Amino acid sequence: MRRRLAAAKFLLAIFFTGLLLIWPGQALISAQSAMRTWAFCVAPALFPFLALLPMLTCSLARRAYERFLGKWMRPLFGLPGAAAASVVTGMIAGSPAGALAARNASGGMRKCEFKRMALMGSGVGPVYLVSGVGVALFGSVELGVWLAGAQWVSQILTGVILRRAFREEQELLPEPELPEMATPIRAAIGNVLQVCGYMVCFSVAAGLLSRIVGEQIGNALLYFLDLPSGMAAAARAKAGVVTTGLIAGFGGMCIATQNMAVLRPMGIRWREYFAARGFCAAMTAGTLFLRFRVFAPEEAVMAIETAAKIPAMEISMLAAILLAIPGTIFLAKRGKS
């Protein structure tokens, strides 16, 4: 099986190398488009969370979140209180920060609990959905807010549905072996650049394939392969809210590859990941369909001038500060005692 997989990768590499030689211009345009989207939409929303991730998921922070939110974890999601920090980080920071937070918090958990926690927190960050998609691409704060809200609801429902799943996998996970990094900032820079690399690879692949299958099918491939570039293509093509919801809910293969690079060694299977993301895609698309097609057919959109008043970096930092508040309160109480 491994030999077949290695042979398939080798043949795929030869295939795309040939396409690069045939259409180098298309590859350059696709790469430039992916890097622009990364620089203006993805990196500003993601970097602050990745920089703060070690502090938000350290042992002291986990105890703080467990104290304030832990009592809700078991009845709602079948998770121990220690999972609260990872769940909150995944809900606010999105991917791949949620997967990294789940790995950091996995020590001492049962495998079934880790799977529930990780699959619940592998969504798309609300900051990117509001600022990067709603504001920057579609010029609508309302659309971005509904995308983020639908994503949150689908993640919560995923946790509720999975609260009794994987019960046969009861083995305890050891403390994760985390890579040594000089500083959190240096680690965050490396992770953000890695996201850029993934985006460029998947965007170039979709761009080259579009020369073979045509622009419409090429756009559909981009929707499936890379969320930021696919969203940009959906905005240019004036795709409907259902398509936009499906793209946002699924998250794309680019994000899936980044998440599974962290989660697969921890025991999560691809089919489990796809099942969770498929449910989120259906929920997000269904929510947008009800809001913009059933209850408000006119699909009111706020002006871009108003939307421009909500910069992604400021929202990212504000959300990160809110994440740190429980830890600050916890430390202050310990200092008084």
Coordinates of C-alpha atoms in Angstrom, one line a residue:
M1 CA 0.0 0.0 0.0
R2 CA 2.8 2.4 0.9
R3 CA 4.6 1.6 -2.4
R4 CA 1.4 2.3 -4.4
L5 CA 0.9 5.6 -2.5
A6 CA 4.6 6.6 -3.2
A7 CA 4.2 5.7 -6.9
A8 CA 1.0 7.7 -7.1
K9 CA 2.7 10.7 -5.6
F10 CA 5.7 10.3 -8.0
L11 CA 3.4 10.2 -11.0
L12 CA 1.4 13.2 -9.8
A13 CA 4.6 15.1 -9.3
I14 CA 5.7 14.3 -12.9
F15 CA 2.2 15.3 -14.2
F16 CA 2.2 18.7 -12.5
T17 CA 5.8 19.4 -13.5
G18 CA 4.8 18.9 -17.1
L19 CA 1.9 21.3 -16.6
L20 CA 4.3 23.9 -15.1
L21 CA 6.5 23.6 -18.2
I22 CA 3.6 23.9 -20.5
W23 CA 1.8 26.8 -18.8
P24 CA 4.3 28.7 -16.6
G25 CA 2.4 31.9 -17.0
Q26 CA -0.8 30.4 -15.5
A27 CA 1.3 29.0 -12.6
L28 CA 2.7 32.5 -11.9
I29 CA -0.6 34.2 -12.0
S30 CA -2.2 31.6 -9.7
A31 CA 0.7 31.8 -7.3
Q32 CA 0.6 35.6 -7.2
S33 CA -3.2 35.5 -6.6
A34 CA -2.8 33.1 -3.7
M35 CA 0.0 35.2 -2.1
R36 CA -2.0 38.4 -2.4
T37 CA -5.0 36.7 -0.7
W38 CA -2.6 35.3 2.0
A39 CA -1.0 38.7 2.6
F40 CA -4.1 40.8 2.8
C41 CA -6.7 38.4 4.3
V42 CA -5.2 35.3 5.9
A43 CA -2.0 36.3 7.6
P44 CA -3.3 39.4 9.4
A45 CA -6.2 37.4 10.9
L46 CA -4.2 34.3 11.7
F47 CA -0.8 35.5 13.0
P48 CA -1.9 37.1 16.3
F49 CA -3.6 33.8 17.4
L50 CA -0.6 31.7 16.4
A51 CA 1.8 34.1 18.3
L52 CA -0.3 33.8 21.5
L53 CA -1.1 30.1 21.1
P54 CA 1.7 28.8 23.4
M55 CA 0.4 31.1 26.2
L56 CA -3.3 30.3 25.5
T57 CA -2.7 26.5 25.7
C58 CA 0.0 26.2 28.4
S59 CA -0.8 24.2 31.5
L60 CA -1.7 27.3 33.5
A61 CA -4.1 28.6 30.8
R62 CA -5.7 25.2 30.6
R63 CA -6.4 25.2 34.3
A64 CA -7.9 28.7 34.0
Y65 CA -10.3 27.7 31.2
E66 CA -11.1 24.5 33.0
R67 CA -12.2 26.5 36.0
F68 CA -14.5 28.8 34.2
L69 CA -15.8 26.7 31.3
G70 CA -14.9 23.1 32.3
K71 CA -18.3 22.3 33.9
W72 CA -20.0 22.6 30.5
M73 CA -17.6 20.4 28.6
R74 CA -18.8 17.0 29.9
P75 CA -22.6 17.4 29.6
L76 CA -22.5 19.2 26.2
F77 CA -19.6 17.5 24.4
G78 CA -18.5 14.5 26.5
L79 CA -15.2 16.1 27.1
P80 CA -13.1 16.7 30.2
G81 CA -12.9 20.2 31.6
A82 CA -9.3 20.4 30.4
A83 CA -10.5 20.5 26.8
A84 CA -12.1 24.0 27.3
A85 CA -8.9 25.9 26.2
S86 CA -8.6 23.9 23.0
V87 CA -12.3 24.3 22.2
V88 CA -12.4 28.0 22.7
T89 CA -9.1 28.5 20.8
G90 CA -10.5 26.5 17.9
M91 CA -13.8 28.3 17.8
I92 CA -12.1 31.8 17.7
A93 CA -8.8 31.2 16.0
G94 CA -9.9 28.6 13.4
S95 CA -7.4 26.4 11.5
P96 CA -4.7 25.3 11.8
A97 CA -4.5 27.0 15.3
G98 CA -7.4 24.8 16.5
A99 CA -5.6 21.6 15.5
L100 CA -2.4 22.8 17.1
A101 CA -4.3 23.7 20.3
A102 CA -5.9 20.3 20.4
R103 CA -2.6 18.6 20.1
N104 CA -1.1 20.7 22.9
A105 CA -4.0 19.9 25.2
S106 CA -4.1 16.1 24.4
G107 CA -1.8 14.9 27.2
G108 CA -3.7 12.6 29.6
M109 CA -6.9 12.5 27.5
R110 CA -8.6 9.4 26.2
K111 CA -8.3 9.0 22.4
C112 CA -12.1 9.2 22.0
E113 CA -12.1 12.6 23.8
F114 CA -9.3 13.9 21.7
K115 CA -11.1 13.0 18.5
R116 CA -14.3 14.8 19.6
M117 CA -12.3 17.9 20.7
A118 CA -10.2 18.1 17.5
L119 CA -13.0 17.5 15.0
M120 CA -15.1 20.2 16.8
G121 CA -12.3 22.8 16.7
S122 CA -11.1 22.3 13.1
G123 CA -13.2 25.0 11.5
V124 CA -12.5 28.4 9.9
G125 CA -11.7 31.4 12.0
P126 CA -14.6 33.9 12.3
V127 CA -12.2 36.9 11.9
Y128 CA -11.3 35.7 8.5
L129 CA -14.9 35.0 7.6
V130 CA -16.1 38.5 8.6
S131 CA -13.1 40.6 7.5
G132 CA -11.4 38.5 4.8
V133 CA -14.6 37.1 3.1
G134 CA -17.5 39.3 4.1
V135 CA -15.7 42.7 4.0
A136 CA -12.7 42.3 1.6
L137 CA -14.3 40.0 -1.0
F138 CA -18.1 40.5 -0.9
G139 CA -18.3 44.0 0.7
S140 CA -20.8 42.8 3.2
V141 CA -20.4 42.8 7.0
E142 CA -23.7 41.0 7.2
L143 CA -22.7 38.1 5.0
G144 CA -19.4 37.7 7.0
V145 CA -21.2 37.7 10.3
W146 CA -23.7 35.1 9.2
L147 CA -20.9 32.9 7.9
A148 CA -19.1 33.1 11.2
G149 CA -22.3 32.5 13.2
A150 CA -23.2 29.5 11.1
Q151 CA -19.7 28.2 11.5
W152 CA -19.9 28.5 15.3
V153 CA -23.3 26.8 15.4
S154 CA -22.2 23.9 13.2
Q155 CA -19.0 23.4 15.3
I156 CA -21.1 23.3 18.5
L157 CA -23.6 20.9 17.0
T158 CA -20.6 18.7 15.8
G159 CA -19.4 18.5 19.4
V160 CA -22.9 17.7 20.7
I161 CA -23.5 15.0 18.0
L162 CA -20.1 13.4 18.7
R163 CA -20.3 13.4 22.5
R164 CA -20.9 9.7 22.5
A165 CA -18.8 8.8 19.5
F166 CA -15.6 6.8 19.4
R167 CA -16.4 5.2 22.8
E168 CA -14.4 2.1 22.0
E169 CA -11.1 4.1 21.8
Q170 CA -10.3 4.4 25.5
E171 CA -6.5 4.4 25.5
L172 CA -4.8 7.4 27.2
L173 CA -2.7 9.7 25.1
P174 CA 0.8 10.6 26.3
E175 CA 2.0 14.2 26.6
P176 CA 2.7 15.4 23.1
E177 CA 6.2 15.9 21.9
L178 CA 6.2 19.5 20.8
P179 CA 8.9 21.0 18.6
E180 CA 11.3 23.3 20.2
M181 CA 11.0 26.9 19.1
A182 CA 13.1 29.9 20.1
T183 CA 10.1 32.2 20.7
P184 CA 6.3 32.1 20.1
I185 CA 6.8 34.8 17.5
R186 CA 9.3 32.8 15.6
A187 CA 7.0 29.8 15.7
A188 CA 4.0 31.9 14.6
I189 CA 6.0 33.2 11.6
G190 CA 6.9 29.7 10.6
N191 CA 3.4 28.5 10.8
V192 CA 2.0 31.5 8.9
L193 CA 4.6 31.1 6.1
Q194 CA 3.7 27.4 6.0
V195 CA 0.0 28.4 5.4
C196 CA 1.2 30.5 2.5
G197 CA 3.1 27.6 1.0
Y198 CA 0.1 25.4 1.2
M199 CA -2.1 28.0 -0.4
V200 CA 0.3 28.6 -3.3
C201 CA 0.6 24.9 -4.1
F202 CA -3.1 24.2 -4.1
S203 CA -3.9 27.4 -6.0
V204 CA -1.3 26.7 -8.7
A205 CA -2.6 23.1 -9.0
A206 CA -6.2 24.4 -9.5
G207 CA -5.1 27.0 -12.0
L208 CA -3.1 24.5 -14.1
L209 CA -6.0 22.0 -14.1
S210 CA -8.4 24.8 -15.2
R211 CA -6.4 25.1 -18.4
I212 CA -7.4 21.4 -19.1
V213 CA -11.0 21.2 -17.8
G214 CA -12.1 24.8 -18.5
E215 CA -12.7 27.9 -16.3
Q216 CA -16.0 26.8 -14.7
I217 CA -14.8 23.4 -13.6
G218 CA -11.5 25.0 -12.6
N219 CA -13.3 27.4 -10.3
A220 CA -15.2 24.4 -8.8
L221 CA -11.8 22.7 -8.2
L222 CA -10.5 25.9 -6.5
Y223 CA -13.6 26.0 -4.3
F224 CA -12.8 22.5 -3.1
L225 CA -9.0 22.8 -2.9
D226 CA -8.2 26.2 -1.3
L227 CA -10.6 28.2 0.8
P228 CA -9.1 31.7 0.5
S229 CA -8.4 31.4 -3.3
G230 CA -11.7 29.6 -3.8
M231 CA -13.6 32.4 -2.0
A232 CA -11.9 35.0 -4.1
A233 CA -12.9 33.1 -7.3
A234 CA -16.5 32.8 -5.9
A235 CA -16.6 36.6 -5.4
R236 CA -15.4 37.2 -8.9
A237 CA -17.9 34.8 -10.3
K238 CA -20.7 36.2 -8.2
A239 CA -21.4 32.8 -6.8
G240 CA -24.6 32.4 -4.7
V241 CA -24.8 32.3 -0.9
V242 CA -25.3 28.5 -0.9
T243 CA -22.0 28.0 -2.7
T244 CA -20.3 30.5 -0.4
G245 CA -21.6 28.6 2.6
L246 CA -20.4 25.2 1.3
I247 CA -16.9 26.6 0.6
A248 CA -16.7 28.2 4.1
G249 CA -18.1 25.2 5.9
F250 CA -15.9 22.6 4.3
G251 CA -12.8 24.7 4.5
G252 CA -11.0 23.3 1.5
M253 CA -8.3 20.6 1.1
C254 CA -5.5 23.1 1.8
I255 CA -6.8 23.6 5.3
A256 CA -7.6 19.9 5.6
T257 CA -4.0 19.0 4.7
Q258 CA -2.6 21.4 7.3
N259 CA -5.0 20.1 10.0
M260 CA -4.4 16.5 9.3
A261 CA -0.7 16.9 9.3
V262 CA -1.2 17.6 13.0
L263 CA -4.2 15.3 13.7
R264 CA -3.5 12.2 11.7
P265 CA -0.5 11.2 13.8
M266 CA -2.8 11.5 16.8
G267 CA -5.2 8.9 15.4
I268 CA -7.8 10.9 13.4
R269 CA -8.7 9.3 10.1
W270 CA -9.5 11.2 6.9
R271 CA -13.0 9.8 6.7
E272 CA -13.7 11.1 10.2
Y273 CA -12.4 14.6 9.3
F274 CA -14.4 14.7 6.0
A275 CA -17.6 13.6 7.8
A276 CA -17.3 16.4 10.3
R277 CA -16.4 19.0 7.7
G278 CA -19.2 17.8 5.4
F279 CA -21.7 18.3 8.2
C280 CA -20.4 21.8 8.9
A281 CA -20.6 22.6 5.1
A282 CA -24.3 21.5 5.0
M283 CA -25.1 23.5 8.1
T284 CA -23.4 26.6 7.0
A285 CA -24.9 26.5 3.5
G286 CA -28.4 25.7 4.9
T287 CA -28.2 28.7 7.3
L288 CA -27.2 31.1 4.6
F289 CA -30.0 29.8 2.3
L290 CA -32.6 30.4 5.0
R291 CA -31.3 33.9 5.8
F292 CA -30.7 35.2 2.3
R293 CA -33.0 33.2 0.1
V294 CA -36.1 32.4 2.3
F295 CA -36.4 35.1 4.9
A296 CA -34.7 37.9 3.0
P297 CA -34.8 37.3 -0.8
E298 CA -33.5 40.8 -1.5
E299 CA -30.2 39.8 0.2
A300 CA -29.4 43.3 1.6
V301 CA -25.7 44.1 1.6
M302 CA -24.1 46.8 3.7
A303 CA -21.9 49.4 2.0
I304 CA -18.2 48.7 1.5
E305 CA -17.4 52.0 3.2
T306 CA -19.0 50.9 6.4
A307 CA -17.4 47.5 6.2
A308 CA -14.0 49.0 5.7
K309 CA -14.1 50.3 9.3
I310 CA -13.5 46.8 10.7
P311 CA -9.9 45.9 10.0
A312 CA -8.9 42.3 10.3
M313 CA -5.8 42.9 12.5
E314 CA -7.7 44.9 15.2
I315 CA -10.5 42.3 15.4
S316 CA -7.8 39.5 15.7
M317 CA -6.0 41.3 18.5
L318 CA -9.3 42.0 20.3
A319 CA -10.4 38.4 20.1
A320 CA -7.0 37.2 21.4
I321 CA -7.2 39.6 24.3
L322 CA -10.7 38.3 25.2
L323 CA -9.2 34.8 25.1
A324 CA -6.6 35.8 27.7
I325 CA -9.1 37.4 30.1
P326 CA -10.0 34.2 32.0
G327 CA -6.4 33.4 32.5
T328 CA -5.7 36.9 33.9
I329 CA -8.6 36.6 36.3
F330 CA -7.4 33.2 37.4
L331 CA -3.9 34.5 38.1
A332 CA -5.2 37.5 40.0
K333 CA -7.3 35.3 42.3
R334 CA -4.3 33.0 42.9
G335 CA -2.2 36.0 43.8
K336 CA -4.8 37.1 46.5
S337 CA -5.1 33.7 48.0

